[in-house]
Coordinates of C-alpha atoms in Angstrom, one line a residue:
M1 CA 212.7 68.1 301.7
S2 CA 213.7 67.7 298.1
N3 CA 216.7 69.6 296.7
L4 CA 214.5 71.9 294.6
L5 CA 214.2 74.2 297.7
H6 CA 215.6 74.2 301.2
L7 CA 214.6 76.5 304.1
S8 CA 217.8 77.2 305.9
P9 CA 218.4 78.2 309.5
A10 CA 216.7 81.4 310.6
G11 CA 218.7 84.6 309.7
S12 CA 221.6 82.7 308.3
G13 CA 223.7 84.4 305.7
V14 CA 225.6 83.3 302.6
H15 CA 229.4 82.9 302.7
P16 CA 231.3 85.2 300.3
D17 CA 233.1 82.1 298.9
L18 CA 229.8 81.3 297.1
L19 CA 230.8 84.1 294.7
K20 CA 233.6 81.8 293.4
S21 CA 231.3 78.9 292.6
A22 CA 231.1 78.8 288.8
G23 CA 227.6 79.3 287.5
G24 CA 226.2 79.8 291.1
F25 CA 224.0 82.6 292.3
A26 CA 223.2 84.8 295.3
W27 CA 220.5 87.4 295.5
W28 CA 218.8 89.5 298.2
Y29 CA 215.2 90.5 297.6
L30 CA 213.1 93.2 299.2
D31 CA 209.6 94.5 298.4
L32 CA 207.3 97.0 299.9
I33 CA 203.5 97.1 299.2
D34 CA 200.8 99.4 300.5
E35 CA 197.1 98.9 301.1
Q36 CA 196.3 100.0 297.5
G37 CA 198.7 97.4 296.0
D38 CA 201.3 100.0 295.0
G39 CA 205.0 99.6 295.9
L40 CA 208.4 98.7 294.8
V41 CA 210.8 95.7 294.5
C42 CA 214.6 95.8 294.9
I43 CA 217.0 92.9 294.1
W44 CA 220.8 93.0 294.5
S45 CA 222.7 90.1 293.3
F46 CA 225.8 88.2 292.2
G47 CA 225.2 85.9 289.2
L48 CA 221.6 86.8 288.7
P49 CA 220.5 84.1 286.2
F50 CA 218.4 86.6 284.2
L51 CA 221.5 88.6 283.1
P52 CA 222.3 88.2 279.4
G53 CA 224.9 85.5 278.7
Y54 CA 225.2 84.2 282.2
A55 CA 223.1 81.0 281.9
S56 CA 224.1 80.4 278.3
A57 CA 227.8 80.4 279.3
S58 CA 227.0 77.5 281.8
R59 CA 225.2 75.6 279.1
R60 CA 228.3 75.9 276.9
G61 CA 230.4 74.4 279.6
Q62 CA 232.1 77.8 280.3
P63 CA 230.3 79.0 283.5
Q64 CA 231.1 82.4 284.8
L65 CA 231.8 83.3 288.4
P66 CA 229.0 85.1 290.3
E67 CA 231.5 87.7 291.6
H68 CA 232.0 88.8 288.0
R69 CA 228.3 89.6 287.3
P70 CA 227.0 91.9 290.1
S71 CA 223.7 93.7 289.5
L72 CA 221.1 95.9 291.1
N73 CA 217.4 96.0 290.1
L74 CA 214.8 98.5 291.2
A75 CA 211.2 98.5 290.0
S76 CA 208.1 100.4 291.3
F77 CA 204.5 99.9 290.4
K78 CA 201.3 101.9 290.7
G79 CA 197.7 101.0 289.8
G80 CA 198.7 97.5 288.7
K81 CA 201.3 98.8 286.2
L82 CA 205.1 99.0 286.1
D83 CA 205.9 102.7 286.9
F84 CA 209.7 102.7 287.1
Y85 CA 212.4 100.1 286.1
V86 CA 216.1 99.8 286.1
L87 CA 218.4 96.7 286.0
Q88 CA 222.0 97.9 286.2
E89 CA 225.0 95.7 285.9
F90 CA 228.3 96.7 287.4
E91 CA 231.9 95.9 286.9
P92 CA 233.3 93.7 289.8
E93 CA 235.7 96.5 291.0
E94 CA 232.6 98.8 291.6
V95 CA 231.0 96.4 294.1
F96 CA 232.0 95.6 297.7
W97 CA 230.4 93.1 300.1
D98 CA 231.2 93.3 303.8
A99 CA 229.9 90.1 305.4
A100 CA 230.1 90.8 309.1
A101 CA 228.9 88.8 312.1
E102 CA 225.8 90.9 312.5
G103 CA 224.8 90.9 308.9
D104 CA 225.8 92.3 305.5
R105 CA 226.7 95.7 303.9
W106 CA 227.1 96.2 300.2
T107 CA 228.2 99.0 297.9
F108 CA 227.1 98.9 294.2
G109 CA 228.7 101.9 292.5
Q110 CA 227.3 104.9 294.3
S111 CA 224.6 102.8 296.1
T112 CA 224.9 101.5 299.6
L113 CA 222.7 98.7 301.1
E114 CA 222.6 97.0 304.5
S115 CA 220.7 94.2 306.1
I116 CA 221.8 94.0 309.8
Q117 CA 220.8 91.9 312.7
D118 CA 220.4 93.9 315.9
G119 CA 219.5 91.6 318.8
E120 CA 216.2 90.0 317.7
E121 CA 215.5 92.8 315.2
R122 CA 216.6 93.2 311.6
R123 CA 217.4 96.6 310.1
V124 CA 217.4 97.1 306.4
K125 CA 218.5 100.4 304.7
L126 CA 218.8 101.0 300.9
D127 CA 220.4 104.3 299.7
L128 CA 220.4 103.9 295.9
H129 CA 221.9 106.2 293.3
L130 CA 221.4 104.6 289.9
R131 CA 222.6 106.1 286.6
M132 CA 220.0 106.3 283.8
P133 CA 220.7 105.9 280.1
D134 CA 220.8 109.7 279.6
G135 CA 223.3 110.2 282.4
Q136 CA 220.9 111.4 285.1
I137 CA 220.9 109.8 288.5
A138 CA 217.7 108.2 289.9
T139 CA 217.7 108.0 293.7
A140 CA 215.8 105.8 296.1
L141 CA 215.8 105.6 299.9
M142 CA 214.2 102.8 301.9
E143 CA 214.4 102.0 305.6
A144 CA 212.7 99.1 307.4
R145 CA 213.1 97.6 310.9
G146 CA 211.2 94.8 312.6
L147 CA 211.5 91.5 314.4
A148 CA 213.7 89.1 312.5
V149 CA 212.1 85.9 311.1
H150 CA 212.8 82.8 313.2
H151 CA 211.5 79.3 313.0
S152 CA 212.0 75.7 314.2
G153 CA 212.7 77.0 317.7
Q154 CA 215.9 78.7 316.5
K155 CA 216.8 82.3 317.2
P156 CA 217.8 84.3 314.1
D157 CA 221.5 84.1 313.7
A158 CA 223.1 86.4 311.1
A159 CA 226.6 85.1 312.0
H160 CA 225.7 81.6 310.7
R161 CA 227.0 81.4 307.1
I162 CA 226.4 78.1 305.3
I163 CA 228.7 77.2 302.4
D164 CA 229.5 73.4 302.7
P165 CA 227.3 71.7 302.0
L166 CA 225.1 74.4 300.6
P167 CA 221.7 73.2 299.4
D168 CA 221.1 73.4 295.7
H169 CA 218.5 76.1 296.2
D170 CA 218.9 77.8 299.6
W171 CA 216.2 80.2 300.8
V172 CA 215.9 82.2 304.0
P173 CA 213.2 84.8 304.8
L174 CA 214.8 87.6 306.9
L175 CA 212.2 90.2 307.6
C176 CA 208.4 90.0 307.3
N177 CA 205.2 91.5 308.7
A178 CA 207.0 94.8 309.3
R179 CA 206.4 98.4 308.1
A180 CA 208.7 100.4 305.8
S181 CA 208.8 103.7 304.0
A182 CA 210.5 104.6 300.7
T183 CA 211.1 107.5 298.4
L184 CA 212.0 107.3 294.7
H185 CA 213.1 110.3 292.6
A186 CA 213.9 110.1 288.9
H187 CA 213.7 112.6 286.0
G188 CA 211.9 115.2 288.1
Q189 CA 209.3 112.7 289.3
T190 CA 209.0 111.7 293.0
S191 CA 207.1 108.8 294.4
T192 CA 206.6 107.9 298.1
F193 CA 205.5 104.5 299.5
E194 CA 204.6 103.3 303.0
G195 CA 203.5 99.8 303.7
R196 CA 204.4 96.2 304.6
V197 CA 207.9 95.0 303.7
Y198 CA 209.2 91.6 302.9
H199 CA 212.9 90.7 302.7
D200 CA 214.7 87.3 302.0
R201 CA 217.7 85.8 300.2
N202 CA 218.4 82.9 297.9
G203 CA 221.7 81.2 297.0
G204 CA 223.2 78.2 295.3
Q205 CA 226.5 76.8 294.0
R206 CA 225.0 75.4 290.8
P207 CA 223.3 77.1 287.8
M208 CA 219.5 77.6 288.3
H209 CA 218.6 75.7 285.1
E210 CA 220.5 72.6 286.4
L211 CA 218.4 72.2 289.6
G212 CA 215.7 70.1 288.0
I213 CA 213.0 72.8 288.3
D214 CA 210.5 72.8 285.5
V215 CA 208.6 75.9 286.7
W216 CA 208.2 77.6 290.1
T217 CA 205.5 79.9 291.5
W218 CA 206.2 82.0 294.5
G219 CA 204.1 84.6 296.4
R220 CA 203.9 86.7 299.5
L221 CA 200.6 87.9 300.8
A222 CA 200.4 90.7 303.5
F223 CA 197.3 89.8 305.5
P224 CA 196.4 92.0 308.5
S225 CA 197.1 89.2 311.0
R226 CA 200.2 87.6 309.4
E227 CA 202.4 87.1 306.3
L228 CA 201.8 84.1 304.1
I229 CA 204.6 82.9 301.8
Y230 CA 204.0 80.1 299.3
Y231 CA 206.7 78.4 297.1
V232 CA 205.7 75.7 294.7
L233 CA 208.3 74.0 292.5
H234 CA 207.4 71.6 289.7
P235 CA 210.2 69.2 288.9
T236 CA 211.4 68.4 285.4
D237 CA 211.0 64.8 286.2
A238 CA 207.2 64.3 285.7
S239 CA 207.2 61.2 287.9
R240 CA 208.0 63.3 291.0
P241 CA 205.4 65.4 292.8
A242 CA 205.7 69.2 293.0
Q243 CA 207.3 70.5 296.2
T244 CA 205.1 72.8 298.1
L245 CA 206.2 75.0 301.0
V246 CA 203.7 77.3 302.7
L247 CA 205.1 79.5 305.5
E248 CA 203.0 81.6 307.9
I249 CA 204.8 84.4 309.8
D250 CA 203.1 86.3 312.7
A251 CA 203.7 89.8 314.0
G252 CA 206.5 88.5 316.3
G253 CA 208.5 87.1 313.4
Q254 CA 207.7 83.5 314.3
A255 CA 207.4 81.4 311.2
R256 CA 205.7 78.0 310.9
L257 CA 205.2 75.6 308.1
V258 CA 201.6 75.0 307.1
P259 CA 201.7 71.5 305.7
D260 CA 198.0 71.0 305.2
L261 CA 197.7 73.8 302.6
Q262 CA 198.3 73.0 299.0
L263 CA 198.3 75.3 296.0
R264 CA 195.9 74.5 293.2
E265 CA 196.9 76.2 290.0
R266 CA 193.8 76.3 287.9
R267 CA 193.3 77.2 284.3
P268 CA 196.9 77.9 283.2
A269 CA 197.5 80.5 280.5
K270 CA 200.4 81.5 278.3
N271 CA 201.8 85.1 277.9
L272 CA 203.0 86.5 274.5
G273 CA 206.4 85.0 275.2
G274 CA 205.0 81.5 275.6
L275 CA 205.5 81.3 279.4
R276 CA 203.0 79.2 281.3
W277 CA 201.4 81.1 284.2
W278 CA 198.3 81.1 286.4
P279 CA 196.0 84.2 286.5
E280 CA 194.2 82.6 289.5
Q281 CA 195.4 80.3 292.2
V282 CA 193.8 78.7 295.2
L283 CA 195.3 77.5 298.5
E284 CA 193.3 74.5 299.6
R285 CA 192.9 72.3 302.6
E286 CA 191.5 68.8 302.0
G287 CA 190.2 70.0 298.7
Q288 CA 188.4 73.0 300.1
A289 CA 189.3 76.6 299.1
V290 CA 190.9 78.5 301.9
I291 CA 192.7 81.4 300.1
T292 CA 192.0 82.7 296.6
I293 CA 194.8 84.6 294.7
D294 CA 194.2 86.9 291.7
N295 CA 197.4 87.4 289.7
R296 CA 195.8 89.1 286.7
Q297 CA 197.6 92.5 287.2
R298 CA 200.9 91.6 285.6
L299 CA 203.7 94.0 286.4
D300 CA 206.5 92.3 284.4
S301 CA 205.8 89.7 281.7
G302 CA 208.6 88.1 279.7
P303 CA 209.5 84.8 278.0
F304 CA 210.8 83.2 281.3
Y305 CA 209.5 85.3 284.2
I306 CA 206.2 87.0 285.2
R307 CA 205.7 89.2 288.3
S308 CA 202.2 90.2 289.3
A309 CA 200.5 92.4 291.9
A310 CA 198.5 89.8 293.8
D311 CA 195.1 90.3 295.4
A312 CA 194.1 87.6 297.8
R313 CA 191.2 86.7 300.0
D314 CA 191.2 84.4 303.1
L315 CA 187.8 82.8 303.1
E316 CA 188.1 81.3 306.6
R317 CA 189.3 84.5 308.4
D318 CA 187.4 86.9 306.1
E319 CA 190.6 88.9 305.4
S320 CA 192.0 90.5 302.3
A321 CA 195.7 90.9 301.3
R322 CA 197.9 92.6 298.8
G323 CA 201.1 91.0 297.7
I324 CA 203.5 90.0 295.0
S325 CA 203.6 86.7 293.0
E326 CA 206.1 85.3 290.5
V327 CA 206.4 82.5 287.9
C328 CA 209.7 81.4 286.5
D329 CA 210.8 78.8 284.0
P330 CA 214.6 78.3 284.5
A331 CA 215.0 76.3 281.2
R332 CA 213.8 79.4 279.2
I333 CA 216.3 81.8 280.9
D334 CA 218.9 83.3 278.5
L335 CA 218.0 81.5 275.3
D336 CA 219.5 82.9 272.1
I337 CA 216.1 83.9 270.7
H338 CA 215.2 86.0 273.8
R339 CA 218.6 87.6 274.6
P340 CA 218.2 90.7 272.4
L341 CA 215.0 91.5 274.2
V342 CA 216.6 91.1 277.6
R343 CA 219.5 93.3 276.6
M344 CA 217.0 96.2 276.0
R345 CA 216.4 96.3 279.8
V346 CA 219.9 95.9 281.1
M347 CA 222.0 99.0 281.8
Q348 CA 225.7 98.6 281.7
N349 CA 228.2 101.3 282.7
T350 CA 231.3 100.3 280.6
R351 CA 229.9 98.2 277.8
P352 CA 227.6 99.1 274.8
N353 CA 223.9 99.2 275.7
S354 CA 220.9 98.4 273.5
M355 CA 219.7 101.5 271.5
W356 CA 216.2 100.7 273.0
L357 CA 217.4 100.9 276.6
P358 CA 215.8 104.4 277.3
L359 CA 212.4 103.0 276.4
F360 CA 212.6 100.4 279.2
T361 CA 214.7 102.1 281.9
G362 CA 213.5 104.9 284.2
P363 CA 210.0 106.2 284.8
R364 CA 207.2 105.0 282.6
Q365 CA 206.1 108.6 282.0
G366 CA 208.3 110.3 279.4
R367 CA 210.0 107.1 278.2
V368 CA 209.1 107.6 274.5
S369 CA 210.5 111.2 274.5
R370 CA 213.7 110.0 276.2
L371 CA 214.1 107.4 273.5
V372 CA 213.6 109.9 270.8
T373 CA 216.1 112.3 272.4
S374 CA 218.7 109.6 272.7
F375 CA 218.8 109.4 268.9
L376 CA 219.6 113.1 268.5
P377 CA 223.1 114.1 267.3
G378 CA 225.7 114.6 270.1
V379 CA 223.5 113.0 272.8
N380 CA 225.6 109.8 273.1
A381 CA 228.8 111.8 273.4
A382 CA 227.3 114.0 276.2
Q383 CA 226.2 110.9 278.1
Q384 CA 229.7 109.4 277.9
E385 CA 231.0 112.5 279.7
Q386 CA 229.0 111.7 282.8
P387 CA 231.2 110.7 285.8
A388 CA 231.6 107.0 286.4
P389 CA 230.5 105.5 289.8
R390 CA 233.0 106.2 292.5
T391 CA 235.3 103.4 293.8
R392 CA 235.9 102.7 297.5
E393 CA 239.2 104.6 297.4
Q394 CA 237.4 107.7 295.9
R395 CA 234.8 107.6 298.7

């Protein structure tokens, strides 16, 4: 398998030493989606390439350490539209990572997260307390439990932590085809979700934009009988073929590669930011359509990244699926022309934020009034008086 993407041993974790690899990255991803296509996505990370200034520092020959750029992102969506969003960056002293033999536990400010292996099961719990631009705290609680993903005849092993040699782009699905519930409360609005959950992790010791990836598309589809994950990476070297990885995961957590399925990305389009994407995709076998994927409900659309609520149909099994799909162009991440737009969506506790942050952070309902209120005299001073996230010693 090429170095664009590597499927690592089942259940394996990342070694904390990765956080000292200049320009590297490590993130953990979890999404929940119900039968109507509503749900939420949470990403906790060190060295998230999307953070302002992170990729550009590497391009200047001054790469930052992942441990110096921790962040937590939570987004919910309803009816095919983004309903809540926050991307909060933390100071390194606010974040703790306990990498134990059975799995991982993290603290990001006032939020606690865990992804733990319990025998052949994996347990995930997120208890989030995220500060909004006006000083209020948004809370979210999610719990999931199910059979851990395993493949290649290997039992899932959370104690196995790869660091040397770590693949350029290391990927491990951890929990799929399982049920979860979540509650999100912010600015007097409460949303509840219950549905299928997907959980994985990615890591690498080199900057994402140096891995030779021109563009990648990823998706996870929650069919009634199984989970289907597809990852297609187009290399910057046009003489090389795209790398396609299709993974099918059954109710027992058993994952198997499906080598005879190929993704046909027909009729590409461009969003307002100039990013190439595919409103419709088809998984084919020997040129015959097997699964059609409709990505037209875009939840997040920017100059280097698009997330969509996917609606899929398995023509062979006569099954429908809801899911999430993504498109990313690493070379477009953190360009000077885009950075002011990205800063509008990143909440920082100890550094100045964009004046437009209230328009993009928090619930969709009421965002304009929150922006207007933030311009009123004395509001900024009142916000600065809000207590800072507690340190470990204070807890």
